[in-house]
Amino acid sequence: MFRSRSKDEKAPTEKVTADLSKQPRDPEAPKGRPTPKRSEAQSQRRRAQTVPLDRKEAAKRQREARRADLTRQREALNSGDERYLPARDKGPVRRFVRDFVDSRFTIAEFFLPMAVVILVLSLFGNTNRGLQNISLLLWLGVIVMIIIDSIGIWIRLRKQLAVRFPTESKRGAIAYGLMRTLQMRRLRLPKPLVKRGERP
């Protein structure tokens, strides 16, 4: 019952294992997982090395990353680089709207300088009734002209967007363009990339 096996009994198992180890592995046989690319393996190792040890370190890295993103966005607003623009300025529709507005003279862009002039006139109007009436008339005239100009831009821009981008979403694009007309050309962000009179 407890006797040891004979040499003849042990031989078959040894032969089988030897045969299995000598057989070459099929190179196309699956091994259970894909081999990672070198770049992926390196990035995983780097990520493992750069995992923050504590909460303070994690918060610091997050702040630095946010600061770097904001710097990239600021540079993109000046250069017009689509990759780093804020979400509200991204895409071909928004780019076309910006170019459409920047290529035209609009009355709304002169609203701030005119408002300052009207304000000064109204201050002097406290002593002179005629100046006060002139400032009020100017104020009403500026507002009416801005409304008429904005309606014209809205109609033309809507037509152009329907022709150029029939399948893309144009939600908020016209409001985006009208808000841009209220900014002075020099202060607009992203910076204008077309000259006056140059059609987009």
C-alpha positions as a Python dict, from the first residue, in 0.01 Angstrom:
ca = {
    (1, 'M'): (0, 0, 0),
    (2, 'F'): (276, 247, 92),
    (3, 'R'): (538, 111, -141),
    (4, 'S'): (712, 345, -380),
    (5, 'R'): (640, 340, -748),
    (6, 'S'): (869, 161, -979),
    (7, 'K'): (1084, 336, -1239),
    (8, 'D'): (856, 212, -1515),
    (9, 'E'): (552, 382, -1358),
    (10, 'K'): (731, 719, -1321),
    (11, 'A'): (866, 720, -1678),
    (12, 'P'): (542, 798, -1870),
    (13, 'T'): (466, 1119, -1674),
    (14, 'E'): (821, 1245, -1710),
    (15, 'K'): (806, 1172, -2083),
    (16, 'V'): (478, 1366, -2123),
    (17, 'T'): (609, 1677, -1943),
    (18, 'A'): (931, 1663, -2143),
    (19, 'D'): (731, 1638, -2465),
    (20, 'L'): (514, 1937, -2365),
    (21, 'S'): (811, 2157, -2277),
    (22, 'K'): (990, 2069, -2602),
    (23, 'Q'): (690, 2163, -2818),
    (24, 'P'): (732, 2514, -2962),
    (25, 'R'): (459, 2765, -2864),
    (26, 'D'): (240, 2878, -3150),
    (27, 'P'): (322, 3250, -3198),
    (28, 'E'): (-40, 3324, -3291),
    (29, 'A'): (-183, 3150, -2987),
    (30, 'P'): (-361, 3395, -2754),
    (31, 'K'): (-192, 3467, -2422),
    (32, 'G'): (-491, 3622, -2253),
    (33, 'R'): (-406, 3995, -2298),
    (34, 'P'): (-264, 4220, -2573),
    (35, 'T'): (96, 4331, -2550),
    (36, 'P'): (100, 4701, -2455),
    (37, 'K'): (279, 4944, -2684),
    (38, 'R'): (608, 5082, -2559),
    (39, 'S'): (465, 5435, -2529),
    (40, 'E'): (168, 5302, -2324),
    (41, 'A'): (396, 5102, -2094),
    (42, 'Q'): (621, 5406, -2041),
    (43, 'S'): (325, 5635, -1968),
    (44, 'Q'): (188, 5381, -1717),
    (45, 'R'): (525, 5365, -1542),
    (46, 'R'): (549, 5745, -1541),
    (47, 'R'): (194, 5772, -1403),
    (48, 'A'): (279, 5529, -1128),
    (49, 'Q'): (585, 5738, -1038),
    (50, 'T'): (393, 6067, -1040),
    (51, 'V'): (96, 5955, -828),
    (52, 'P'): (73, 6210, -543),
    (53, 'L'): (138, 6070, -199),
    (54, 'D'): (-102, 6293, -5),
    (55, 'R'): (-400, 6519, -51),
    (56, 'K'): (-197, 6840, -28),
    (57, 'E'): (32, 6733, -311),
    (58, 'A'): (-269, 6631, -525),
    (59, 'A'): (-435, 6971, -473),
    (60, 'K'): (-112, 7151, -561),
    (61, 'R'): (-75, 6954, -886),
    (62, 'Q'): (-438, 7018, -973),
    (63, 'R'): (-389, 7395, -925),
    (64, 'E'): (-78, 7389, -1143),
    (65, 'A'): (-263, 7197, -1417),
    (66, 'R'): (-553, 7446, -1403),
    (67, 'R'): (-311, 7739, -1423),
    (68, 'A'): (-139, 7582, -1726),
    (69, 'D'): (-479, 7530, -1896),
    (70, 'L'): (-577, 7894, -1835),
    (71, 'T'): (-243, 8014, -1975),
    (72, 'R'): (-297, 7801, -2288),
    (73, 'Q'): (-651, 7938, -2324),
    (74, 'R'): (-527, 8300, -2292),
    (75, 'E'): (-264, 8241, -2560),
    (76, 'A'): (-524, 8073, -2783),
    (77, 'L'): (-761, 8371, -2746),
    (78, 'N'): (-481, 8595, -2876),
    (79, 'S'): (-362, 8364, -3153),
    (80, 'G'): (-693, 8197, -3251),
    (81, 'D'): (-557, 7843, -3196),
    (82, 'E'): (-873, 7627, -3206),
    (83, 'R'): (-725, 7347, -2991),
    (84, 'Y'): (-714, 7546, -2666),
    (85, 'L'): (-1006, 7787, -2710),
    (86, 'P'): (-1285, 7782, -2449),
    (87, 'A'): (-1585, 7564, -2539),
    (88, 'R'): (-1804, 7867, -2626),
    (89, 'D'): (-1556, 7980, -2896),
    (90, 'K'): (-1477, 7640, -3051),
    (91, 'G'): (-1595, 7502, -3381),
    (92, 'P'): (-1631, 7613, -3743),
    (93, 'V'): (-1972, 7779, -3683),
    (94, 'R'): (-1838, 8008, -3409),
    (95, 'R'): (-1528, 8080, -3617),
    (96, 'F'): (-1745, 8186, -3912),
    (97, 'V'): (-1965, 8405, -3688),
    (98, 'R'): (-1655, 8582, -3550),
    (99, 'D'): (-1518, 8641, -3901),
    (100, 'F'): (-1860, 8761, -4025),
    (101, 'V'): (-1885, 9020, -3745),
    (102, 'D'): (-1517, 9127, -3761),
    (103, 'S'): (-1532, 9193, -4135),
    (104, 'R'): (-1800, 9465, -4090),
    (105, 'F'): (-1840, 9808, -3935),
    (106, 'T'): (-2117, 9789, -3676),
    (107, 'I'): (-2275, 10076, -3485),
    (108, 'A'): (-2290, 9870, -3165),
    (109, 'E'): (-1910, 9854, -3138),
    (110, 'F'): (-1902, 10235, -3096),
    (111, 'F'): (-2164, 10221, -2820),
    (112, 'L'): (-1918, 10268, -2530),
    (113, 'P'): (-1738, 10575, -2672),
    (114, 'M'): (-2072, 10731, -2769),
    (115, 'A'): (-2214, 10655, -2424),
    (116, 'V'): (-1920, 10840, -2263),
    (117, 'V'): (-1979, 11145, -2489),
    (118, 'I'): (-2353, 11144, -2413),
    (119, 'L'): (-2281, 11112, -2039),
    (120, 'V'): (-2047, 11415, -2047),
    (121, 'L'): (-2308, 11617, -2240),
    (122, 'S'): (-2578, 11522, -1989),
    (123, 'L'): (-2352, 11636, -1699),
    (124, 'F'): (-2312, 11977, -1861),
    (125, 'G'): (-2682, 11969, -1939),
    (126, 'N'): (-2767, 12031, -1574),
    (127, 'T'): (-2680, 12397, -1628),
    (128, 'N'): (-2780, 12418, -1994),
    (129, 'R'): (-3124, 12286, -2088),
    (130, 'G'): (-3038, 12273, -2460),
    (131, 'L'): (-2739, 12039, -2405),
    (132, 'Q'): (-2955, 11808, -2194),
    (133, 'N'): (-3211, 11780, -2477),
    (134, 'I'): (-2933, 11712, -2731),
    (135, 'S'): (-2785, 11436, -2511),
    (136, 'L'): (-3128, 11270, -2474),
    (137, 'L'): (-3189, 11281, -2849),
    (138, 'L'): (-2841, 11139, -2916),
    (139, 'W'): (-2903, 10861, -2665),
    (140, 'L'): (-3233, 10765, -2831),
    (141, 'G'): (-3079, 10788, -3178),
    (142, 'V'): (-2786, 10562, -3084),
    (143, 'I'): (-3016, 10299, -2933),
    (144, 'V'): (-3248, 10300, -3240),
    (145, 'M'): (-2951, 10272, -3480),
    (146, 'I'): (-2800, 9983, -3279),
    (147, 'I'): (-3135, 9798, -3283),
    (148, 'I'): (-3177, 9845, -3662),
    (149, 'D'): (-2815, 9742, -3731),
    (150, 'S'): (-2846, 9437, -3504),
    (151, 'I'): (-3165, 9323, -3683),
    (152, 'G'): (-2985, 9352, -4019),
    (153, 'I'): (-2686, 9150, -3890),
    (154, 'W'): (-2921, 8889, -3739),
    (155, 'I'): (-3105, 8838, -4073),
    (156, 'R'): (-2787, 8823, -4286),
    (157, 'L'): (-2602, 8599, -4042),
    (158, 'R'): (-2893, 8356, -4016),
    (159, 'K'): (-2906, 8323, -4397),
    (160, 'Q'): (-2530, 8269, -4425),
    (161, 'L'): (-2529, 8005, -4150),
    (162, 'A'): (-2819, 7818, -4314),
    (163, 'V'): (-2628, 7809, -4645),
    (164, 'R'): (-2281, 7725, -4511),
    (165, 'F'): (-2367, 7492, -4223),
    (166, 'P'): (-2697, 7320, -4310),
    (167, 'T'): (-2634, 7009, -4096),
    (168, 'E'): (-2439, 7150, -3800),
    (169, 'S'): (-2591, 7283, -3479),
    (170, 'K'): (-2622, 7663, -3484),
    (171, 'R'): (-2769, 7701, -3138),
    (172, 'G'): (-2663, 8029, -2974),
    (173, 'A'): (-2446, 8129, -3271),
    (174, 'I'): (-2643, 8444, -3364),
    (175, 'A'): (-2658, 8565, -3002),
    (176, 'Y'): (-2282, 8500, -2983),
    (177, 'G'): (-2230, 8720, -3291),
    (178, 'L'): (-2453, 9002, -3163),
    (179, 'M'): (-2269, 9005, -2829),
    (180, 'R'): (-1942, 9034, -3021),
    (181, 'T'): (-2071, 9341, -3208),
    (182, 'L'): (-2105, 9522, -2873),
    (183, 'Q'): (-1729, 9491, -2808),
    (184, 'M'): (-1481, 9733, -2959),
    (185, 'R'): (-1282, 9558, -3231),
    (186, 'R'): (-950, 9608, -3053),
    (187, 'L'): (-1082, 9448, -2730),
    (188, 'R'): (-1249, 9143, -2887),
    (189, 'L'): (-1138, 8796, -2779),
    (190, 'P'): (-1053, 8576, -2967),
    (191, 'K'): (-867, 8841, -3165),
    (192, 'P'): (-1012, 8927, -3510),
    (193, 'L'): (-841, 8728, -3787),
    (194, 'V'): (-999, 8908, -4084),
    (195, 'K'): (-969, 9270, -4199),
    (196, 'R'): (-1261, 9507, -4245),
    (197, 'G'): (-1431, 9444, -4576),
    (198, 'E'): (-1272, 9100, -4613),
    (199, 'R'): (-1552, 8848, -4654),
    (200, 'P'): (-1517, 8522, -4457),
}
